[in-house]
mmCIF file of N, CA and C in Angstrom:
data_model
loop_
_atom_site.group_PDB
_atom_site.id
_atom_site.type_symbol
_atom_site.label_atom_id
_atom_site.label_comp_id
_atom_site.label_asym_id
_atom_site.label_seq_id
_atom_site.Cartn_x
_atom_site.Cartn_y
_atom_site.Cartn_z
ATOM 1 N N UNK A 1 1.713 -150.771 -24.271
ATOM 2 C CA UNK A 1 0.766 -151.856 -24.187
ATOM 3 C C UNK A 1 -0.483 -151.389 -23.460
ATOM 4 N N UNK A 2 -2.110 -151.607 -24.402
ATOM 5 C CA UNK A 2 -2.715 -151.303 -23.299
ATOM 6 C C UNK A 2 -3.559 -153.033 -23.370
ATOM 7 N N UNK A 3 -4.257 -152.586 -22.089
ATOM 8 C CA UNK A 3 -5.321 -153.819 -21.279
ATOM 9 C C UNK A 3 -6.480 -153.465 -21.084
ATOM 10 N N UNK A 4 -7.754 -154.307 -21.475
ATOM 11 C CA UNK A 4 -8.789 -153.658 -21.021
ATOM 12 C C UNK A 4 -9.458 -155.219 -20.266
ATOM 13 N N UNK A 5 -9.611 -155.142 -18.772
ATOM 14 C CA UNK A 5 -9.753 -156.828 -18.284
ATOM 15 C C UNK A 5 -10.782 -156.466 -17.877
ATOM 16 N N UNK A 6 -12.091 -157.144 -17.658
ATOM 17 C CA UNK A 6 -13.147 -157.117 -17.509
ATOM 18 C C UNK A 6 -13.590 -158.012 -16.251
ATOM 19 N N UNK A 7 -14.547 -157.573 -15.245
ATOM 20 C CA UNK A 7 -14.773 -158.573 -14.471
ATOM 21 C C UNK A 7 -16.087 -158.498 -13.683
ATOM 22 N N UNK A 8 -16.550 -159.291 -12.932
ATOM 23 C CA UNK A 8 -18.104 -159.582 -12.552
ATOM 24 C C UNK A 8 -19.020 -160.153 -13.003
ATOM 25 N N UNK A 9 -18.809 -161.311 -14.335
ATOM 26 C CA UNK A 9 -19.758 -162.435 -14.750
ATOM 27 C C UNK A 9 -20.182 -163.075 -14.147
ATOM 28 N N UNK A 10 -21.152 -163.623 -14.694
ATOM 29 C CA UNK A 10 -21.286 -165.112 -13.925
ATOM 30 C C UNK A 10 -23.026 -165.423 -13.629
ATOM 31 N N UNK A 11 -23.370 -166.332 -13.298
ATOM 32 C CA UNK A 11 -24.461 -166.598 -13.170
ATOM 33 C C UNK A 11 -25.649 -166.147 -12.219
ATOM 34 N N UNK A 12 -26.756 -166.062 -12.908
ATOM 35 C CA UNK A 12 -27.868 -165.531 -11.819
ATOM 36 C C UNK A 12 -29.222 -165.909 -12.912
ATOM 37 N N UNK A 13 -30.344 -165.620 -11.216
ATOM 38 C CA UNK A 13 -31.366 -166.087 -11.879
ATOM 39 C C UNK A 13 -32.336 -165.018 -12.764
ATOM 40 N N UNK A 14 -33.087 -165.248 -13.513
ATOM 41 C CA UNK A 14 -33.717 -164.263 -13.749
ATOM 42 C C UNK A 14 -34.350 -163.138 -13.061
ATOM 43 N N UNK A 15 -34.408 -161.979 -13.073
ATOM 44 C CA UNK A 15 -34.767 -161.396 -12.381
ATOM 45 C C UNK A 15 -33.634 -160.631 -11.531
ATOM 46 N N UNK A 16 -32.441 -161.200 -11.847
ATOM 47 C CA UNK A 16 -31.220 -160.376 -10.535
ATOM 48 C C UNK A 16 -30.851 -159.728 -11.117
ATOM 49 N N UNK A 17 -29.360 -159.249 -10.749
ATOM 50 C CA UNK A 17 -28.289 -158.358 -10.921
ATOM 51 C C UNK A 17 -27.612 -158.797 -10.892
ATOM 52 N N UNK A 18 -26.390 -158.205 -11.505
ATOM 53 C CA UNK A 18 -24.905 -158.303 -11.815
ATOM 54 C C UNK A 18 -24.444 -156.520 -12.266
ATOM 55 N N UNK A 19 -23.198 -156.453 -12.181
ATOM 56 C CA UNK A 19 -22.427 -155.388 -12.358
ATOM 57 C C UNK A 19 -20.691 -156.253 -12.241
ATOM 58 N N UNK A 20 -20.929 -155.492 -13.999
ATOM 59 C CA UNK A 20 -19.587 -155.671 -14.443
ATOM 60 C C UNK A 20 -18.452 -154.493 -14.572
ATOM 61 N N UNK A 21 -17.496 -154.489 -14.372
ATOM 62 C CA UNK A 21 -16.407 -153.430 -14.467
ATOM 63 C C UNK A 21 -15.390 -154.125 -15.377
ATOM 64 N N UNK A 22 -14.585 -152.780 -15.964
ATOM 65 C CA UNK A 22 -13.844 -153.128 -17.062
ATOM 66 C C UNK A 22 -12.895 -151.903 -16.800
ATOM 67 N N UNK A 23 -11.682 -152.477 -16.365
ATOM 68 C CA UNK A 23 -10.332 -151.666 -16.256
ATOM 69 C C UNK A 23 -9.609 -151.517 -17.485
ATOM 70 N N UNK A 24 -8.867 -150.382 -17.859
ATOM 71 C CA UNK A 24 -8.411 -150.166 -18.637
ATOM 72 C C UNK A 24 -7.338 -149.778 -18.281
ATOM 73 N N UNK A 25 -5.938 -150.324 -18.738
ATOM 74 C CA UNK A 25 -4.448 -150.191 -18.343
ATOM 75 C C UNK A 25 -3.625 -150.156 -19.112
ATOM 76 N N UNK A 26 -2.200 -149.588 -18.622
ATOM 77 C CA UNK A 26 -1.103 -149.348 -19.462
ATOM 78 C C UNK A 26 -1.081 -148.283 -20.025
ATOM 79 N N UNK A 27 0.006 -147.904 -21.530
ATOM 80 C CA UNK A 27 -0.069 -146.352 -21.784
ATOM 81 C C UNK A 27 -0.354 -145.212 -22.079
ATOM 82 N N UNK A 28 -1.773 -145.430 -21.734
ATOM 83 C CA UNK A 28 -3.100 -144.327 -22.151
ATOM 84 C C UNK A 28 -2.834 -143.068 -21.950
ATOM 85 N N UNK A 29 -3.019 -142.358 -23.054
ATOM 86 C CA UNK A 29 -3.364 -140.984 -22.380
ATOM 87 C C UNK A 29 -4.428 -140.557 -22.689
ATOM 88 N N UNK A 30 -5.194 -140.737 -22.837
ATOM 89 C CA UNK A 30 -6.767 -139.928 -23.512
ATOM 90 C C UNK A 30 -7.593 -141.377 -23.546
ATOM 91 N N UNK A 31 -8.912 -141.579 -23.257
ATOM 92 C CA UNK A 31 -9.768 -142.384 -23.333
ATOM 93 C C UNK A 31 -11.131 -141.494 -23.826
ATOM 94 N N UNK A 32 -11.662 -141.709 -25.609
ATOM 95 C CA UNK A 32 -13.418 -141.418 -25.063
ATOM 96 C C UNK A 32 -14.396 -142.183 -24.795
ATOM 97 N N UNK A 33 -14.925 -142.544 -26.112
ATOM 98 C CA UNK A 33 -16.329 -143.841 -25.695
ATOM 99 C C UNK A 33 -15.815 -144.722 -25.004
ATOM 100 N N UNK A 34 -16.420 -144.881 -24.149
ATOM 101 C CA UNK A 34 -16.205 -146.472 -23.527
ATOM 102 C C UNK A 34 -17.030 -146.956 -23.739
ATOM 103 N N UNK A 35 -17.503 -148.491 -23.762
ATOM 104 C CA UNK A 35 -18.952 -148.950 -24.317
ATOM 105 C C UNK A 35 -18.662 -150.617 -23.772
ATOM 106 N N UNK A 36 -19.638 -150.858 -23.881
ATOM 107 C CA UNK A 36 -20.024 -152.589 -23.510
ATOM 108 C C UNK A 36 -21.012 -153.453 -24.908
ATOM 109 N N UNK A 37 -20.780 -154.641 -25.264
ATOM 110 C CA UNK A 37 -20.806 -154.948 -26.232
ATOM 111 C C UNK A 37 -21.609 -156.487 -25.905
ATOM 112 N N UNK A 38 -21.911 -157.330 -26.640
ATOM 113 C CA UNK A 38 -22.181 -158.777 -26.179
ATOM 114 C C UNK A 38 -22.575 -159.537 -27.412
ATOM 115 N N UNK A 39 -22.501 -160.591 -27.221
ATOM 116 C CA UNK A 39 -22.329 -161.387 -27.867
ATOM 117 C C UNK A 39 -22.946 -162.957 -27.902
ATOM 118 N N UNK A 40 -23.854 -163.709 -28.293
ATOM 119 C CA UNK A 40 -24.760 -164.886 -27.418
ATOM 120 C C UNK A 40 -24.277 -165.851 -29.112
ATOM 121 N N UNK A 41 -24.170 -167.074 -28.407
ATOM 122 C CA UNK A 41 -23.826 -168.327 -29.128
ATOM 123 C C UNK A 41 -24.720 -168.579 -30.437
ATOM 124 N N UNK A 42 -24.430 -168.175 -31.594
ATOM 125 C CA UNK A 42 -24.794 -168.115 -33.206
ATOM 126 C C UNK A 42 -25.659 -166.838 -33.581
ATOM 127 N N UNK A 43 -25.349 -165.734 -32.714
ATOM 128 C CA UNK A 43 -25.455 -164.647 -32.993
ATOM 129 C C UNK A 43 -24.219 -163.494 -33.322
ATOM 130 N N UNK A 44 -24.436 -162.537 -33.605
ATOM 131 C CA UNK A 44 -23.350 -161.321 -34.164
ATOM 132 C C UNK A 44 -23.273 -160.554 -33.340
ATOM 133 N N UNK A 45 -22.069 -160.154 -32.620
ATOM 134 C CA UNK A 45 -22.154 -158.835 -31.303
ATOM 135 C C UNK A 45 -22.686 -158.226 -31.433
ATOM 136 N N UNK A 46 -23.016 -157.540 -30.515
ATOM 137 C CA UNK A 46 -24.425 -156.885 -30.782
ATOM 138 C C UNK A 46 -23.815 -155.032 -29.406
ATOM 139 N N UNK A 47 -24.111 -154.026 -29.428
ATOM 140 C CA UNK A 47 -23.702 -153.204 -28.846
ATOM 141 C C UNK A 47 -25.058 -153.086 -27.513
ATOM 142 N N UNK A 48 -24.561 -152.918 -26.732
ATOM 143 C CA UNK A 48 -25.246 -152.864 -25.158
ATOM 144 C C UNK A 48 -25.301 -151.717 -24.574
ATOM 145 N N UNK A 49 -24.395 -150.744 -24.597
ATOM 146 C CA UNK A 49 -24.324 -149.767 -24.256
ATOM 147 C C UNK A 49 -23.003 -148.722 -24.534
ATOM 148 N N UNK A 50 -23.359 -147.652 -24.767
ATOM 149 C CA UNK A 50 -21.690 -146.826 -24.709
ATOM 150 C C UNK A 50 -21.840 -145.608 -23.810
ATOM 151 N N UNK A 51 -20.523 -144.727 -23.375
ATOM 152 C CA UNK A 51 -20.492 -143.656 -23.080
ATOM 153 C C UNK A 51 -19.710 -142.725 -22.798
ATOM 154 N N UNK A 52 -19.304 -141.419 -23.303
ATOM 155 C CA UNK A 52 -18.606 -140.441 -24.175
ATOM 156 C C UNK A 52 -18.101 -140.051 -22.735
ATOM 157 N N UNK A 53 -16.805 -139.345 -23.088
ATOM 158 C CA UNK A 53 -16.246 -139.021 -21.716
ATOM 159 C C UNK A 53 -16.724 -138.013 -20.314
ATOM 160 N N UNK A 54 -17.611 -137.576 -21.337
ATOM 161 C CA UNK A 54 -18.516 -136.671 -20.773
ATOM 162 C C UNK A 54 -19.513 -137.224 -19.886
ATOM 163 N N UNK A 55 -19.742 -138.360 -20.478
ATOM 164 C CA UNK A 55 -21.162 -138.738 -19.636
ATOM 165 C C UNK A 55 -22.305 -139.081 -20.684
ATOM 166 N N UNK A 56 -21.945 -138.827 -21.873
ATOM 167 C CA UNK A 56 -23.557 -139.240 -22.306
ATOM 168 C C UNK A 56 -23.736 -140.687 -22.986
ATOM 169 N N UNK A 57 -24.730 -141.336 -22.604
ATOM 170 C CA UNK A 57 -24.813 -142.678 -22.399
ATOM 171 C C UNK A 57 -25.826 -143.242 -23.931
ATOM 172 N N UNK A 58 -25.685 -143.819 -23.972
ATOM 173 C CA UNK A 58 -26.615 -144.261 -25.523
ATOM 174 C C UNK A 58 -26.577 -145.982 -25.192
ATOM 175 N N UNK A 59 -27.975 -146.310 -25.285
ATOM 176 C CA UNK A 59 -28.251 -147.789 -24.720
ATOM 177 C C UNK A 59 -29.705 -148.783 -26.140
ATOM 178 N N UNK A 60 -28.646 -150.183 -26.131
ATOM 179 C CA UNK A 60 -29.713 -150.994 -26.822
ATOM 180 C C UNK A 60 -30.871 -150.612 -26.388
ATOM 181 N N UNK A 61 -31.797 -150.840 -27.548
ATOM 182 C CA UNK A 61 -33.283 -150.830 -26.905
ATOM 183 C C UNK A 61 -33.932 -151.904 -25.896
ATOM 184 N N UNK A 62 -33.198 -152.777 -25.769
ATOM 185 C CA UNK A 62 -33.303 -154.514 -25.531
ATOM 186 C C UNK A 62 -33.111 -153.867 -23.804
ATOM 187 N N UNK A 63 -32.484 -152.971 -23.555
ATOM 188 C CA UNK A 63 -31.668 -153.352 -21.910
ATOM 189 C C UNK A 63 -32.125 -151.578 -21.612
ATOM 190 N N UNK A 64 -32.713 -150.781 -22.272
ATOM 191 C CA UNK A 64 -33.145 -150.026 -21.681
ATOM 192 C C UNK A 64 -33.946 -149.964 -20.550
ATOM 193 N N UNK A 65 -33.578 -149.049 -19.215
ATOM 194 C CA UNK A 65 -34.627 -149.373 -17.947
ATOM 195 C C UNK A 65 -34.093 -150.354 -17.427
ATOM 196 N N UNK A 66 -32.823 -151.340 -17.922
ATOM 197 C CA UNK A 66 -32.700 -152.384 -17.127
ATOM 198 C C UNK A 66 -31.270 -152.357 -16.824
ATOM 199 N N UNK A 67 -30.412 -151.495 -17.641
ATOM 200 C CA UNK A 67 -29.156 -151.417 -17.315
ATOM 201 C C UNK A 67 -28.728 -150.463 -17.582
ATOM 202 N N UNK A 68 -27.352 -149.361 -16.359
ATOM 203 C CA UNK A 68 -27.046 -148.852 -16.550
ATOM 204 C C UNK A 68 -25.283 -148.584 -16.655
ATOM 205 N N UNK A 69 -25.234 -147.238 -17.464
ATOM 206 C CA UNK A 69 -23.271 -148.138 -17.548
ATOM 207 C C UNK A 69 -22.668 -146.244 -17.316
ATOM 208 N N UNK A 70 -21.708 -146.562 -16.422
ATOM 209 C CA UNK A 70 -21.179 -145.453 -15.912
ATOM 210 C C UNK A 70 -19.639 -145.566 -15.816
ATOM 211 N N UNK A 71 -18.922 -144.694 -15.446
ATOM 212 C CA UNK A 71 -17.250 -144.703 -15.769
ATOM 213 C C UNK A 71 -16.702 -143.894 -14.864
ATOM 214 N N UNK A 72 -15.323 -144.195 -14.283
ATOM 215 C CA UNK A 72 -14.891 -143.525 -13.766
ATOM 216 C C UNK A 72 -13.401 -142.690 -14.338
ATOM 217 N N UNK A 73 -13.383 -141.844 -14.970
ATOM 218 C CA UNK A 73 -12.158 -141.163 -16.018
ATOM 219 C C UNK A 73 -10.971 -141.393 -15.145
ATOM 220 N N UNK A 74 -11.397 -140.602 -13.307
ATOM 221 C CA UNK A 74 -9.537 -140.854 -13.141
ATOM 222 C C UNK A 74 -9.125 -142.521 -12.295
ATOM 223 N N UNK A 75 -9.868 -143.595 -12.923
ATOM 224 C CA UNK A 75 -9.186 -144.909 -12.620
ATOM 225 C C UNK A 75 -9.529 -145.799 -13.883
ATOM 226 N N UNK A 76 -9.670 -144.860 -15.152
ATOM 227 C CA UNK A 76 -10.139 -145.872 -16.572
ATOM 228 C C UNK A 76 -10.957 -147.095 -16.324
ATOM 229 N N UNK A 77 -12.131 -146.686 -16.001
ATOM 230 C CA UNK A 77 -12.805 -148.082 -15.793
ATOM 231 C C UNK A 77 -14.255 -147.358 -16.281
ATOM 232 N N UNK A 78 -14.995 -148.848 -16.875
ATOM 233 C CA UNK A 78 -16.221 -148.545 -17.390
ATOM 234 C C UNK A 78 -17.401 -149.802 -16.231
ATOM 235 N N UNK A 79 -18.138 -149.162 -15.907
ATOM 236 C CA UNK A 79 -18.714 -150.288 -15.528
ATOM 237 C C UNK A 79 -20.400 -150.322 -15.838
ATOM 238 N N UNK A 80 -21.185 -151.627 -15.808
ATOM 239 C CA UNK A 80 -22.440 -152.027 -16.809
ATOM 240 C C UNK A 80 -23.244 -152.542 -15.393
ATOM 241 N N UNK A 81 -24.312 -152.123 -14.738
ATOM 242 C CA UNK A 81 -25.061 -152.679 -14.013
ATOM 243 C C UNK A 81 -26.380 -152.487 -14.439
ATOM 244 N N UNK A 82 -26.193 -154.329 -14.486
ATOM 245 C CA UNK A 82 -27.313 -155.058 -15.074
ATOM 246 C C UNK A 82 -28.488 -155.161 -14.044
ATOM 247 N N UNK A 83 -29.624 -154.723 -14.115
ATOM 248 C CA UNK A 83 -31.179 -155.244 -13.276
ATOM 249 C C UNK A 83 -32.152 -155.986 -14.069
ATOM 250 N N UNK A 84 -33.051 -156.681 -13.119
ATOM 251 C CA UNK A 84 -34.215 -157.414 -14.273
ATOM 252 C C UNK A 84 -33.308 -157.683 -15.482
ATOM 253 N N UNK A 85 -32.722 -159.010 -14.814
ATOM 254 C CA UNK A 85 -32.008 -159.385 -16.188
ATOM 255 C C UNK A 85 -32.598 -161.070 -16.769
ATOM 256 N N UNK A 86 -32.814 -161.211 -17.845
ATOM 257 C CA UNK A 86 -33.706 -161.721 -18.637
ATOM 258 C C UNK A 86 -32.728 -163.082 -19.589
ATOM 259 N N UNK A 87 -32.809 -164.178 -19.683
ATOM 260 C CA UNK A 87 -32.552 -165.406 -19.960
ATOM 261 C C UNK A 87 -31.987 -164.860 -21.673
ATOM 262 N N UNK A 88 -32.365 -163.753 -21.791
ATOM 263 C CA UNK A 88 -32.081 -163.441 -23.179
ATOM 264 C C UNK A 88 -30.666 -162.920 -23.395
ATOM 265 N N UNK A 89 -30.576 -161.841 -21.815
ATOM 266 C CA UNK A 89 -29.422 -161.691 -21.779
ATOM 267 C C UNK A 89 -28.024 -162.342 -21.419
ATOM 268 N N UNK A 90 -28.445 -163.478 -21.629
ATOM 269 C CA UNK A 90 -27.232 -164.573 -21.756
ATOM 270 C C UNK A 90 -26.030 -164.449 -22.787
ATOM 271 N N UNK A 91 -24.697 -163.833 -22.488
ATOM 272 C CA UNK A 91 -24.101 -163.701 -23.795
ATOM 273 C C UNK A 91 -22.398 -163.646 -22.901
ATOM 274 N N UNK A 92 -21.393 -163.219 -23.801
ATOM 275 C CA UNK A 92 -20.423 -162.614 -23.617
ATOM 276 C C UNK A 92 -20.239 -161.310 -23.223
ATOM 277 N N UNK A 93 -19.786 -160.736 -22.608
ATOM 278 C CA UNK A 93 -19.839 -159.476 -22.742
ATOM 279 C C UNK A 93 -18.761 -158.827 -22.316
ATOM 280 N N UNK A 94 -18.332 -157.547 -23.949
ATOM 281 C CA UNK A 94 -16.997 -157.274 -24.043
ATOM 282 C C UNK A 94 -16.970 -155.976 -23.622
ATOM 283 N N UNK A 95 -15.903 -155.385 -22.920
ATOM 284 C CA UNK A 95 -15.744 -153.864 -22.915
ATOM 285 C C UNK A 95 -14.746 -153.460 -24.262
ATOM 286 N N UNK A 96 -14.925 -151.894 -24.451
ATOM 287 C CA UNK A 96 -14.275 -151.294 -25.253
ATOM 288 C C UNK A 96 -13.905 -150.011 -25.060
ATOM 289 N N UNK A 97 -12.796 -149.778 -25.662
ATOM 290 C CA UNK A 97 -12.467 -148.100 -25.496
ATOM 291 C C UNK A 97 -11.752 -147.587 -26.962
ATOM 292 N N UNK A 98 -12.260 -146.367 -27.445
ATOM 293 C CA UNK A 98 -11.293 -145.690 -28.527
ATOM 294 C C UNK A 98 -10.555 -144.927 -27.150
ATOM 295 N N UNK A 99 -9.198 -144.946 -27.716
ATOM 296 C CA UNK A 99 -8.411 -144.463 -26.683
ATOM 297 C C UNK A 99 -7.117 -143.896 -27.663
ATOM 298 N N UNK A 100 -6.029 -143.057 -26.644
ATOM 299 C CA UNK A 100 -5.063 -142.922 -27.148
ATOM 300 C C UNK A 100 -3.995 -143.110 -26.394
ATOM 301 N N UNK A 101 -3.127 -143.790 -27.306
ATOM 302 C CA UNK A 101 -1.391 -144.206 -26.432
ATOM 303 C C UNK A 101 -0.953 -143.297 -26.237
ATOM 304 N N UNK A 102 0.164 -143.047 -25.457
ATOM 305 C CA UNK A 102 1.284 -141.514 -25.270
ATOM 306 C C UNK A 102 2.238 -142.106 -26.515
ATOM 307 N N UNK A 103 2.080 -140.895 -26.946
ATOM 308 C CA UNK A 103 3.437 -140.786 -28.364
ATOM 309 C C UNK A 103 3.092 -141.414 -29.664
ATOM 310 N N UNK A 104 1.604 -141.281 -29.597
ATOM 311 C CA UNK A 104 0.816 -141.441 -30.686
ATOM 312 C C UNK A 104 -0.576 -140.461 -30.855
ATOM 313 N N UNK A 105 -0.426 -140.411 -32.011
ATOM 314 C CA UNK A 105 -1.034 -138.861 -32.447
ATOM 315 C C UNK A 105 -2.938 -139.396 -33.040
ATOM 316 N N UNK A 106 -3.396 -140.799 -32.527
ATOM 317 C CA UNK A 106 -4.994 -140.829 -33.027
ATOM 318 C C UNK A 106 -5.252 -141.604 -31.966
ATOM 319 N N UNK A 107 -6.717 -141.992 -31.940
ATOM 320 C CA UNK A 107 -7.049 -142.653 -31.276
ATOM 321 C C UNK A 107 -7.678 -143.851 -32.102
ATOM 322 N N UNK A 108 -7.820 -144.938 -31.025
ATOM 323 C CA UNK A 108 -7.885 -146.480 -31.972
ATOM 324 C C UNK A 108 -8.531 -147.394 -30.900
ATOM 325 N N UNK A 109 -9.433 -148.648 -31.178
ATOM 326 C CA UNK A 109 -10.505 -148.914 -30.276
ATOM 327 C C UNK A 109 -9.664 -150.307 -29.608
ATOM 328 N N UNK A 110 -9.685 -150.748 -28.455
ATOM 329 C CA UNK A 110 -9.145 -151.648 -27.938
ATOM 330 C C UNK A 110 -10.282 -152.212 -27.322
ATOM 331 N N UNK A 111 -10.108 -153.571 -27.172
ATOM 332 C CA UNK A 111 -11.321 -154.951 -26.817
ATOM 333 C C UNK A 111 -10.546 -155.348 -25.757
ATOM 334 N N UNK A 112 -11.605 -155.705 -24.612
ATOM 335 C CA UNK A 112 -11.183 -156.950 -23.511
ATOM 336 C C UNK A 112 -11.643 -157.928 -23.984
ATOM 337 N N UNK A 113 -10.901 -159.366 -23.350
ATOM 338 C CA UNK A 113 -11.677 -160.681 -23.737
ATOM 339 C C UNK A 113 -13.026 -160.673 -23.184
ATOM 340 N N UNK A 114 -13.132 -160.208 -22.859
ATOM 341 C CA UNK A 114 -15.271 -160.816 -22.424
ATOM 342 C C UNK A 114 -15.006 -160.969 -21.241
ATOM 343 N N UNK A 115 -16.383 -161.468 -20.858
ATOM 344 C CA UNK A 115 -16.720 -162.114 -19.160
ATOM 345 C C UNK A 115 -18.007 -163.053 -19.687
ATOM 346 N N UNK A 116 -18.493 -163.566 -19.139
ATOM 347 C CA UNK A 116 -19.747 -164.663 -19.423
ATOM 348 C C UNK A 116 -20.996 -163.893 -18.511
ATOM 349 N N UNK A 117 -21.887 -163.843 -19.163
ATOM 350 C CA UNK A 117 -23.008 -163.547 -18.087
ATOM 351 C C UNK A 117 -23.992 -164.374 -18.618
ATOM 352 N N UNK A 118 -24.471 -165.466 -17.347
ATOM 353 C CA UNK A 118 -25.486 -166.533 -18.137
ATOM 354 C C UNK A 118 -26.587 -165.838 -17.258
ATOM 355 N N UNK A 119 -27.643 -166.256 -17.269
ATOM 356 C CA UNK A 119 -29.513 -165.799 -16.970
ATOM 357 C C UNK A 119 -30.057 -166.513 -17.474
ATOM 358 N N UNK A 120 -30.255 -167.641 -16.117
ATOM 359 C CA UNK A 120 -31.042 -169.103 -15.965
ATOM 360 C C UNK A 120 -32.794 -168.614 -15.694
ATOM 361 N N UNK A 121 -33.524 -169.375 -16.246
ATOM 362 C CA UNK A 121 -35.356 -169.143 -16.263
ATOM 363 C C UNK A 121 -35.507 -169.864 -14.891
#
């Protein structure tokens, strides 16, 4: 079984911060992209950021300069810190990982439920 629980939503005004983390648990053995994702009410998820186990980071054009997303390999966690954050960026926001189970031979992408991040004007 794996888990990917996400946490640090929640409200702020324009202009703040937030930083979200996203644990990843259970029988992993290999994790690469990790990435952050979002999602806003009658829109289509939309990708926010990802990054390869290595380190290399690839970011919406929307949140460039304003957010950065970093990982830590030996506690499986991805985390997204948000600055100058903008009423636009009001959405869901999901973590993800292609990862691999022990005693399975590929890797395959697993979703957390979200967190809410609202950004009041």
């Amino acid at each position: 079984q794996v888990q990917l629980v996400e946490s640090g939503g929640g409200s702020v005004q324009a202009g703040g911060s937030l930083r979200l983390s996203c644990l990843a648990s259970g029988t992993i053995f290999s994790i690469n992209t990790m990435g952050w994702y979002r999602q806003a009410p009658g829109n289509q998820r939309e990708l926010v950021a990802t990054i390869t186990r290595v380190g290399n980071t690839n970011y919406a054009d929307s949140v460039k300069g304003r957010f950065t997303i970093s990982r830590n390999n030996a506690k499986n966690t991805v985390y997204l810190q948000m600055n100058s954050l903008k009423p636009e960026d009001t959405a869901v926001y999901s973590c993800a990982a292609d990862l691999q189970v022990y005693f399975t031979s590929s890797y395959r992408d697993y979703w957390g439920q979200g967190t809410q991040v609202t950004v009041s004007s």
